[in-house]
Amino acid sequence: MNGLSPWRRAWPVWLAGAALALLPLDGALAVERGALEAAIVFNLLQFVEWPNESALPDGSPLTLCLRGDSPLMAPARLLEGRAVRRMALHVARLDGPAHACQAVYIDSVSAEQDARSAAHDPALVIGASDYRPAARASIQLVFAEGRLAFDIDQRKAQQSGLSISSRLLRLARTVSE
């Protein structure tokens, strides 16, 4: 490690993701939607704390699970090994070998069914911008006024034992408590 705090290492990625989220999504979009959502999901993970996270050794994996046929899989794989605070991002397939998923990206009925068996407790459930899971997501991506935004269900996150940073709560379009 280079001695910088996780926030100082992550802020350029967060800033780029936030800037991308502010781009209009109509017409000739320079950023592919899957890449944009992958960057947003990665940045969201930076501001969620799992129970007993502080007891984990540096570099422990934080497993983000999504289906192999998800448009997010390829861009998410590019983020493999990147720092999520003290942990390292690990991307796994929901429809592959069993994994203990700390975060699950749900973008289809199939993903939702696979997540029931793969999600580790506690797990952060993130709903895709074009799919709303039947069981409410802790964070739901949404297109609003031509921009990618997100809503947070604080109660759902707390029931899962997760703590969402006040910084992220301030950036959310809506927060349900």
JSON list of C-alpha atoms in Angstrom, two decimals:
[
{"chain": "A", "resi": 1, "resn": "MET", "atom": "CA", "xyz": [0.00, 0.00, 0.00]},
{"chain": "A", "resi": 2, "resn": "ASN", "atom": "CA", "xyz": [1.17, 3.53, -0.59]},
{"chain": "A", "resi": 3, "resn": "GLY", "atom": "CA", "xyz": [0.15, 4.94, 2.79]},
{"chain": "A", "resi": 4, "resn": "LEU", "atom": "CA", "xyz": [-2.86, 6.88, 1.50]},
{"chain": "A", "resi": 5, "resn": "SER", "atom": "CA", "xyz": [-6.17, 6.42, 3.27]},
{"chain": "A", "resi": 6, "resn": "PRO", "atom": "CA", "xyz": [-8.78, 4.36, 1.39]},
{"chain": "A", "resi": 7, "resn": "TRP", "atom": "CA", "xyz": [-10.87, 7.51, 0.84]},
{"chain": "A", "resi": 8, "resn": "ARG", "atom": "CA", "xyz": [-7.92, 9.34, -0.75]},
{"chain": "A", "resi": 9, "resn": "ARG", "atom": "CA", "xyz": [-7.27, 6.39, -3.04]},
{"chain": "A", "resi": 10, "resn": "ALA", "atom": "CA", "xyz": [-10.96, 6.02, -3.96]},
{"chain": "A", "resi": 11, "resn": "TRP", "atom": "CA", "xyz": [-11.99, 9.65, -4.43]},
{"chain": "A", "resi": 12, "resn": "PRO", "atom": "CA", "xyz": [-10.82, 9.90, -8.08]},
{"chain": "A", "resi": 13, "resn": "VAL", "atom": "CA", "xyz": [-12.89, 6.82, -8.99]},
{"chain": "A", "resi": 14, "resn": "TRP", "atom": "CA", "xyz": [-15.89, 8.15, -7.03]},
{"chain": "A", "resi": 15, "resn": "LEU", "atom": "CA", "xyz": [-15.56, 11.55, -8.65]},
{"chain": "A", "resi": 16, "resn": "ALA", "atom": "CA", "xyz": [-15.39, 10.03, -12.13]},
{"chain": "A", "resi": 17, "resn": "GLY", "atom": "CA", "xyz": [-18.43, 7.85, -11.41]},
{"chain": "A", "resi": 18, "resn": "ALA", "atom": "CA", "xyz": [-20.37, 10.81, -10.04]},
{"chain": "A", "resi": 19, "resn": "ALA", "atom": "CA", "xyz": [-19.45, 12.89, -13.09]},
{"chain": "A", "resi": 20, "resn": "LEU", "atom": "CA", "xyz": [-20.57, 10.08, -15.39]},
{"chain": "A", "resi": 21, "resn": "ALA", "atom": "CA", "xyz": [-23.85, 9.81, -13.50]},
{"chain": "A", "resi": 22, "resn": "LEU", "atom": "CA", "xyz": [-24.54, 13.45, -14.26]},
{"chain": "A", "resi": 23, "resn": "LEU", "atom": "CA", "xyz": [-24.24, 12.97, -18.01]},
{"chain": "A", "resi": 24, "resn": "PRO", "atom": "CA", "xyz": [-27.49, 12.90, -19.97]},
{"chain": "A", "resi": 25, "resn": "LEU", "atom": "CA", "xyz": [-28.28, 9.37, -21.14]},
{"chain": "A", "resi": 26, "resn": "ASP", "atom": "CA", "xyz": [-30.05, 10.20, -24.37]},
{"chain": "A", "resi": 27, "resn": "GLY", "atom": "CA", "xyz": [-28.56, 10.48, -27.84]},
{"chain": "A", "resi": 28, "resn": "ALA", "atom": "CA", "xyz": [-24.94, 9.59, -28.48]},
{"chain": "A", "resi": 29, "resn": "LEU", "atom": "CA", "xyz": [-23.72, 8.44, -25.10]},
{"chain": "A", "resi": 30, "resn": "ALA", "atom": "CA", "xyz": [-19.95, 8.12, -24.96]},
{"chain": "A", "resi": 31, "resn": "VAL", "atom": "CA", "xyz": [-20.09, 5.71, -22.01]},
{"chain": "A", "resi": 32, "resn": "GLU", "atom": "CA", "xyz": [-21.69, 2.31, -22.38]},
{"chain": "A", "resi": 33, "resn": "ARG", "atom": "CA", "xyz": [-24.51, 1.83, -19.87]},
{"chain": "A", "resi": 34, "resn": "GLY", "atom": "CA", "xyz": [-23.02, -1.33, -18.34]},
{"chain": "A", "resi": 35, "resn": "ALA", "atom": "CA", "xyz": [-19.72, 0.43, -17.72]},
{"chain": "A", "resi": 36, "resn": "LEU", "atom": "CA", "xyz": [-21.52, 3.39, -16.15]},
{"chain": "A", "resi": 37, "resn": "GLU", "atom": "CA", "xyz": [-23.58, 1.19, -13.82]},
{"chain": "A", "resi": 38, "resn": "ALA", "atom": "CA", "xyz": [-20.48, -0.86, -12.91]},
{"chain": "A", "resi": 39, "resn": "ALA", "atom": "CA", "xyz": [-18.62, 2.32, -11.93]},
{"chain": "A", "resi": 40, "resn": "ILE", "atom": "CA", "xyz": [-21.59, 3.50, -9.86]},
{"chain": "A", "resi": 41, "resn": "VAL", "atom": "CA", "xyz": [-21.96, 0.11, -8.13]},
{"chain": "A", "resi": 42, "resn": "PHE", "atom": "CA", "xyz": [-18.24, 0.04, -7.33]},
{"chain": "A", "resi": 43, "resn": "ASN", "atom": "CA", "xyz": [-18.46, 3.52, -5.84]},
{"chain": "A", "resi": 44, "resn": "LEU", "atom": "CA", "xyz": [-21.57, 2.67, -3.84]},
{"chain": "A", "resi": 45, "resn": "LEU", "atom": "CA", "xyz": [-19.65, -0.20, -2.22]},
{"chain": "A", "resi": 46, "resn": "GLN", "atom": "CA", "xyz": [-17.09, 2.31, -0.95]},
{"chain": "A", "resi": 47, "resn": "PHE", "atom": "CA", "xyz": [-19.71, 3.83, 1.36]},
{"chain": "A", "resi": 48, "resn": "VAL", "atom": "CA", "xyz": [-21.29, 0.72, 2.89]},
{"chain": "A", "resi": 49, "resn": "GLU", "atom": "CA", "xyz": [-19.91, -0.98, 5.98]},
{"chain": "A", "resi": 50, "resn": "TRP", "atom": "CA", "xyz": [-20.53, -4.63, 6.77]},
{"chain": "A", "resi": 51, "resn": "PRO", "atom": "CA", "xyz": [-20.71, -5.96, 10.34]},
{"chain": "A", "resi": 52, "resn": "ASN", "atom": "CA", "xyz": [-17.32, -7.06, 11.71]},
{"chain": "A", "resi": 53, "resn": "GLU", "atom": "CA", "xyz": [-15.61, -5.56, 8.68]},
{"chain": "A", "resi": 54, "resn": "SER", "atom": "CA", "xyz": [-13.00, -3.88, 10.87]},
{"chain": "A", "resi": 55, "resn": "ALA", "atom": "CA", "xyz": [-11.94, -7.29, 12.21]},
{"chain": "A", "resi": 56, "resn": "LEU", "atom": "CA", "xyz": [-11.07, -8.57, 8.72]},
{"chain": "A", "resi": 57, "resn": "PRO", "atom": "CA", "xyz": [-7.44, -8.52, 7.58]},
{"chain": "A", "resi": 58, "resn": "ASP", "atom": "CA", "xyz": [-6.48, -5.98, 4.91]},
{"chain": "A", "resi": 59, "resn": "GLY", "atom": "CA", "xyz": [-7.15, -7.27, 1.41]},
{"chain": "A", "resi": 60, "resn": "SER", "atom": "CA", "xyz": [-9.99, -9.59, 2.42]},
{"chain": "A", "resi": 61, "resn": "PRO", "atom": "CA", "xyz": [-12.37, -10.11, -0.49]},
{"chain": "A", "resi": 62, "resn": "LEU", "atom": "CA", "xyz": [-15.63, -8.22, -0.80]},
{"chain": "A", "resi": 63, "resn": "THR", "atom": "CA", "xyz": [-17.64, -10.40, -3.16]},
{"chain": "A", "resi": 64, "resn": "LEU", "atom": "CA", "xyz": [-20.00, -8.73, -5.63]},
{"chain": "A", "resi": 65, "resn": "CYS", "atom": "CA", "xyz": [-22.20, -11.31, -7.35]},
{"chain": "A", "resi": 66, "resn": "LEU", "atom": "CA", "xyz": [-24.10, -10.94, -10.60]},
{"chain": "A", "resi": 67, "resn": "ARG", "atom": "CA", "xyz": [-25.24, -13.26, -13.36]},
{"chain": "A", "resi": 68, "resn": "GLY", "atom": "CA", "xyz": [-22.77, -14.22, -16.04]},
{"chain": "A", "resi": 69, "resn": "ASP", "atom": "CA", "xyz": [-25.13, -12.90, -18.74]},
{"chain": "A", "resi": 70, "resn": "SER", "atom": "CA", "xyz": [-25.49, -9.51, -17.02]},
{"chain": "A", "resi": 71, "resn": "PRO", "atom": "CA", "xyz": [-24.39, -6.51, -19.10]},
{"chain": "A", "resi": 72, "resn": "LEU", "atom": "CA", "xyz": [-22.46, -5.48, -15.98]},
{"chain": "A", "resi": 73, "resn": "MET", "atom": "CA", "xyz": [-20.27, -8.61, -15.86]},
{"chain": "A", "resi": 74, "resn": "ALA", "atom": "CA", "xyz": [-17.54, -7.52, -18.29]},
{"chain": "A", "resi": 75, "resn": "PRO", "atom": "CA", "xyz": [-17.14, -3.97, -16.89]},
{"chain": "A", "resi": 76, "resn": "ALA", "atom": "CA", "xyz": [-17.32, -5.29, -13.31]},
{"chain": "A", "resi": 77, "resn": "ARG", "atom": "CA", "xyz": [-14.54, -7.81, -14.06]},
{"chain": "A", "resi": 78, "resn": "LEU", "atom": "CA", "xyz": [-12.33, -4.87, -15.02]},
{"chain": "A", "resi": 79, "resn": "LEU", "atom": "CA", "xyz": [-12.67, -3.63, -11.42]},
{"chain": "A", "resi": 80, "resn": "GLU", "atom": "CA", "xyz": [-11.60, -7.00, -9.93]},
{"chain": "A", "resi": 81, "resn": "GLY", "atom": "CA", "xyz": [-9.02, -6.56, -7.17]},
{"chain": "A", "resi": 82, "resn": "ARG", "atom": "CA", "xyz": [-9.63, -2.82, -6.74]},
{"chain": "A", "resi": 83, "resn": "ALA", "atom": "CA", "xyz": [-9.70, -1.56, -3.17]},
{"chain": "A", "resi": 84, "resn": "VAL", "atom": "CA", "xyz": [-13.04, -1.17, -1.42]},
{"chain": "A", "resi": 85, "resn": "ARG", "atom": "CA", "xyz": [-11.74, 0.52, 1.69]},
{"chain": "A", "resi": 86, "resn": "ARG", "atom": "CA", "xyz": [-9.56, -2.20, 3.33]},
{"chain": "A", "resi": 87, "resn": "MET", "atom": "CA", "xyz": [-11.03, -5.02, 1.22]},
{"chain": "A", "resi": 88, "resn": "ALA", "atom": "CA", "xyz": [-10.46, -6.07, -2.39]},
{"chain": "A", "resi": 89, "resn": "LEU", "atom": "CA", "xyz": [-13.32, -6.38, -4.86]},
{"chain": "A", "resi": 90, "resn": "HIS", "atom": "CA", "xyz": [-14.01, -9.92, -6.04]},
{"chain": "A", "resi": 91, "resn": "VAL", "atom": "CA", "xyz": [-16.57, -10.37, -8.83]},
{"chain": "A", "resi": 92, "resn": "ALA", "atom": "CA", "xyz": [-18.40, -13.70, -8.93]},
{"chain": "A", "resi": 93, "resn": "ARG", "atom": "CA", "xyz": [-21.18, -15.23, -11.01]},
{"chain": "A", "resi": 94, "resn": "LEU", "atom": "CA", "xyz": [-24.52, -15.79, -9.32]},
{"chain": "A", "resi": 95, "resn": "ASP", "atom": "CA", "xyz": [-25.19, -18.59, -11.74]},
{"chain": "A", "resi": 96, "resn": "GLY", "atom": "CA", "xyz": [-21.79, -20.23, -11.22]},
{"chain": "A", "resi": 97, "resn": "PRO", "atom": "CA", "xyz": [-20.20, -22.07, -8.30]},
{"chain": "A", "resi": 98, "resn": "ALA", "atom": "CA", "xyz": [-21.56, -21.18, -4.86]},
{"chain": "A", "resi": 99, "resn": "HIS", "atom": "CA", "xyz": [-20.15, -17.97, -3.36]},
{"chain": "A", "resi": 100, "resn": "ALA", "atom": "CA", "xyz": [-20.72, -16.04, -0.18]},
{"chain": "A", "resi": 101, "resn": "CYS", "atom": "CA", "xyz": [-21.93, -12.78, -1.77]},
{"chain": "A", "resi": 102, "resn": "GLN", "atom": "CA", "xyz": [-21.67, -9.62, 0.32]},
{"chain": "A", "resi": 103, "resn": "ALA", "atom": "CA", "xyz": [-23.22, -7.55, -2.46]},
{"chain": "A", "resi": 104, "resn": "VAL", "atom": "CA", "xyz": [-25.64, -8.74, -5.14]},
{"chain": "A", "resi": 105, "resn": "TYR", "atom": "CA", "xyz": [-26.56, -6.91, -8.34]},
{"chain": "A", "resi": 106, "resn": "ILE", "atom": "CA", "xyz": [-30.01, -7.93, -9.53]},
{"chain": "A", "resi": 107, "resn": "ASP", "atom": "CA", "xyz": [-31.00, -7.14, -13.09]},
{"chain": "A", "resi": 108, "resn": "SER", "atom": "CA", "xyz": [-33.42, -9.96, -13.96]},
{"chain": "A", "resi": 109, "resn": "VAL", "atom": "CA", "xyz": [-35.84, -12.53, -12.56]},
{"chain": "A", "resi": 110, "resn": "SER", "atom": "CA", "xyz": [-33.12, -15.17, -13.02]},
{"chain": "A", "resi": 111, "resn": "ALA", "atom": "CA", "xyz": [-30.63, -13.09, -11.04]},
{"chain": "A", "resi": 112, "resn": "GLU", "atom": "CA", "xyz": [-33.19, -12.62, -8.29]},
{"chain": "A", "resi": 113, "resn": "GLN", "atom": "CA", "xyz": [-33.78, -16.39, -8.09]},
{"chain": "A", "resi": 114, "resn": "ASP", "atom": "CA", "xyz": [-30.04, -17.14, -8.07]},
{"chain": "A", "resi": 115, "resn": "ALA", "atom": "CA", "xyz": [-29.46, -14.50, -5.38]},
{"chain": "A", "resi": 116, "resn": "ARG", "atom": "CA", "xyz": [-31.77, -16.26, -2.94]},
{"chain": "A", "resi": 117, "resn": "SER", "atom": "CA", "xyz": [-29.34, -19.16, -2.69]},
{"chain": "A", "resi": 118, "resn": "ALA", "atom": "CA", "xyz": [-26.06, -17.25, -3.09]},
{"chain": "A", "resi": 119, "resn": "ALA", "atom": "CA", "xyz": [-26.51, -14.17, -0.94]},
{"chain": "A", "resi": 120, "resn": "HIS", "atom": "CA", "xyz": [-24.47, -14.16, 2.21]},
{"chain": "A", "resi": 121, "resn": "ASP", "atom": "CA", "xyz": [-26.11, -12.67, 5.26]},
{"chain": "A", "resi": 122, "resn": "PRO", "atom": "CA", "xyz": [-25.69, -9.71, 5.49]},
{"chain": "A", "resi": 123, "resn": "ALA", "atom": "CA", "xyz": [-25.76, -8.80, 1.81]},
{"chain": "A", "resi": 124, "resn": "LEU", "atom": "CA", "xyz": [-26.25, -5.47, 0.09]},
{"chain": "A", "resi": 125, "resn": "VAL", "atom": "CA", "xyz": [-28.89, -5.89, -2.63]},
{"chain": "A", "resi": 126, "resn": "ILE", "atom": "CA", "xyz": [-28.52, -3.48, -5.54]},
{"chain": "A", "resi": 127, "resn": "GLY", "atom": "CA", "xyz": [-31.32, -3.30, -8.11]},
{"chain": "A", "resi": 128, "resn": "ALA", "atom": "CA", "xyz": [-30.44, -2.48, -11.72]},
{"chain": "A", "resi": 129, "resn": "SER", "atom": "CA", "xyz": [-31.77, 0.70, -13.27]},
{"chain": "A", "resi": 130, "resn": "ASP", "atom": "CA", "xyz": [-34.04, -1.28, -15.58]},
{"chain": "A", "resi": 131, "resn": "TYR", "atom": "CA", "xyz": [-35.20, -3.94, -13.09]},
{"chain": "A", "resi": 132, "resn": "ARG", "atom": "CA", "xyz": [-36.87, -3.67, -9.69]},
{"chain": "A", "resi": 133, "resn": "PRO", "atom": "CA", "xyz": [-36.48, -6.82, -7.59]},
{"chain": "A", "resi": 134, "resn": "ALA", "atom": "CA", "xyz": [-39.66, -8.18, -5.96]},
{"chain": "A", "resi": 135, "resn": "ALA", "atom": "CA", "xyz": [-37.89, -8.10, -2.59]},
{"chain": "A", "resi": 136, "resn": "ARG", "atom": "CA", "xyz": [-36.95, -4.46, -2.22]},
{"chain": "A", "resi": 137, "resn": "ALA", "atom": "CA", "xyz": [-33.29, -3.62, -2.82]},
{"chain": "A", "resi": 138, "resn": "SER", "atom": "CA", "xyz": [-31.21, -1.70, -0.27]},
{"chain": "A", "resi": 139, "resn": "ILE", "atom": "CA", "xyz": [-30.02, 0.48, -3.16]},
{"chain": "A", "resi": 140, "resn": "GLN", "atom": "CA", "xyz": [-32.06, 0.85, -6.33]},
{"chain": "A", "resi": 141, "resn": "LEU", "atom": "CA", "xyz": [-30.47, 2.41, -9.41]},
{"chain": "A", "resi": 142, "resn": "VAL", "atom": "CA", "xyz": [-32.92, 4.56, -11.39]},
{"chain": "A", "resi": 143, "resn": "PHE", "atom": "CA", "xyz": [-33.00, 6.74, -14.47]},
{"chain": "A", "resi": 144, "resn": "ALA", "atom": "CA", "xyz": [-34.44, 10.09, -13.50]},
{"chain": "A", "resi": 145, "resn": "GLU", "atom": "CA", "xyz": [-34.65, 13.07, -15.81]},
{"chain": "A", "resi": 146, "resn": "GLY", "atom": "CA", "xyz": [-32.20, 11.48, -18.24]},
{"chain": "A", "resi": 147, "resn": "ARG", "atom": "CA", "xyz": [-29.61, 10.74, -15.55]},
{"chain": "A", "resi": 148, "resn": "LEU", "atom": "CA", "xyz": [-28.56, 7.72, -13.55]},
{"chain": "A", "resi": 149, "resn": "ALA", "atom": "CA", "xyz": [-29.40, 8.14, -9.86]},
{"chain": "A", "resi": 150, "resn": "PHE", "atom": "CA", "xyz": [-30.11, 5.88, -6.90]},
{"chain": "A", "resi": 151, "resn": "ASP", "atom": "CA", "xyz": [-32.60, 5.47, -4.08]},
{"chain": "A", "resi": 152, "resn": "ILE", "atom": "CA", "xyz": [-31.66, 3.99, -0.71]},
{"chain": "A", "resi": 153, "resn": "ASP", "atom": "CA", "xyz": [-33.85, 1.92, 1.58]},
{"chain": "A", "resi": 154, "resn": "GLN", "atom": "CA", "xyz": [-32.10, 2.63, 4.87]},
{"chain": "A", "resi": 155, "resn": "ARG", "atom": "CA", "xyz": [-34.39, 0.29, 6.82]},
{"chain": "A", "resi": 156, "resn": "LYS", "atom": "CA", "xyz": [-33.61, -2.65, 4.52]},
{"chain": "A", "resi": 157, "resn": "ALA", "atom": "CA", "xyz": [-29.88, -1.99, 4.86]},
{"chain": "A", "resi": 158, "resn": "GLN", "atom": "CA", "xyz": [-30.11, -1.76, 8.65]},
{"chain": "A", "resi": 159, "resn": "GLN", "atom": "CA", "xyz": [-32.15, -4.99, 8.81]},
{"chain": "A", "resi": 160, "resn": "SER", "atom": "CA", "xyz": [-29.27, -6.63, 6.95]},
{"chain": "A", "resi": 161, "resn": "GLY", "atom": "CA", "xyz": [-26.81, -5.22, 9.50]},
{"chain": "A", "resi": 162, "resn": "LEU", "atom": "CA", "xyz": [-25.28, -2.82, 6.99]},
{"chain": "A", "resi": 163, "resn": "SER", "atom": "CA", "xyz": [-24.32, 0.76, 7.70]},
{"chain": "A", "resi": 164, "resn": "ILE", "atom": "CA", "xyz": [-24.55, 3.27, 4.85]},
{"chain": "A", "resi": 165, "resn": "SER", "atom": "CA", "xyz": [-22.39, 6.37, 5.09]},
{"chain": "A", "resi": 166, "resn": "SER", "atom": "CA", "xyz": [-24.11, 9.71, 5.59]},
{"chain": "A", "resi": 167, "resn": "ARG", "atom": "CA", "xyz": [-22.11, 10.94, 2.58]},
{"chain": "A", "resi": 168, "resn": "LEU", "atom": "CA", "xyz": [-23.88, 8.41, 0.36]},
{"chain": "A", "resi": 169, "resn": "LEU", "atom": "CA", "xyz": [-27.26, 9.15, 1.94]},
{"chain": "A", "resi": 170, "resn": "ARG", "atom": "CA", "xyz": [-26.85, 12.82, 0.97]},
{"chain": "A", "resi": 171, "resn": "LEU", "atom": "CA", "xyz": [-26.19, 11.87, -2.66]},
{"chain": "A", "resi": 172, "resn": "ALA", "atom": "CA", "xyz": [-29.25, 9.61, -2.96]},
{"chain": "A", "resi": 173, "resn": "ARG", "atom": "CA", "xyz": [-32.28, 10.81, -4.88]},
{"chain": "A", "resi": 174, "resn": "THR", "atom": "CA", "xyz": [-34.50, 9.48, -2.07]},
{"chain": "A", "resi": 175, "resn": "VAL", "atom": "CA", "xyz": [-33.86, 7.77, 1.27]},
{"chain": "A", "resi": 176, "resn": "SER", "atom": "CA", "xyz": [-36.56, 5.58, 2.87]},
{"chain": "A", "resi": 177, "resn": "GLU", "atom": "CA", "xyz": [-36.22, 5.15, 6.60]}
]
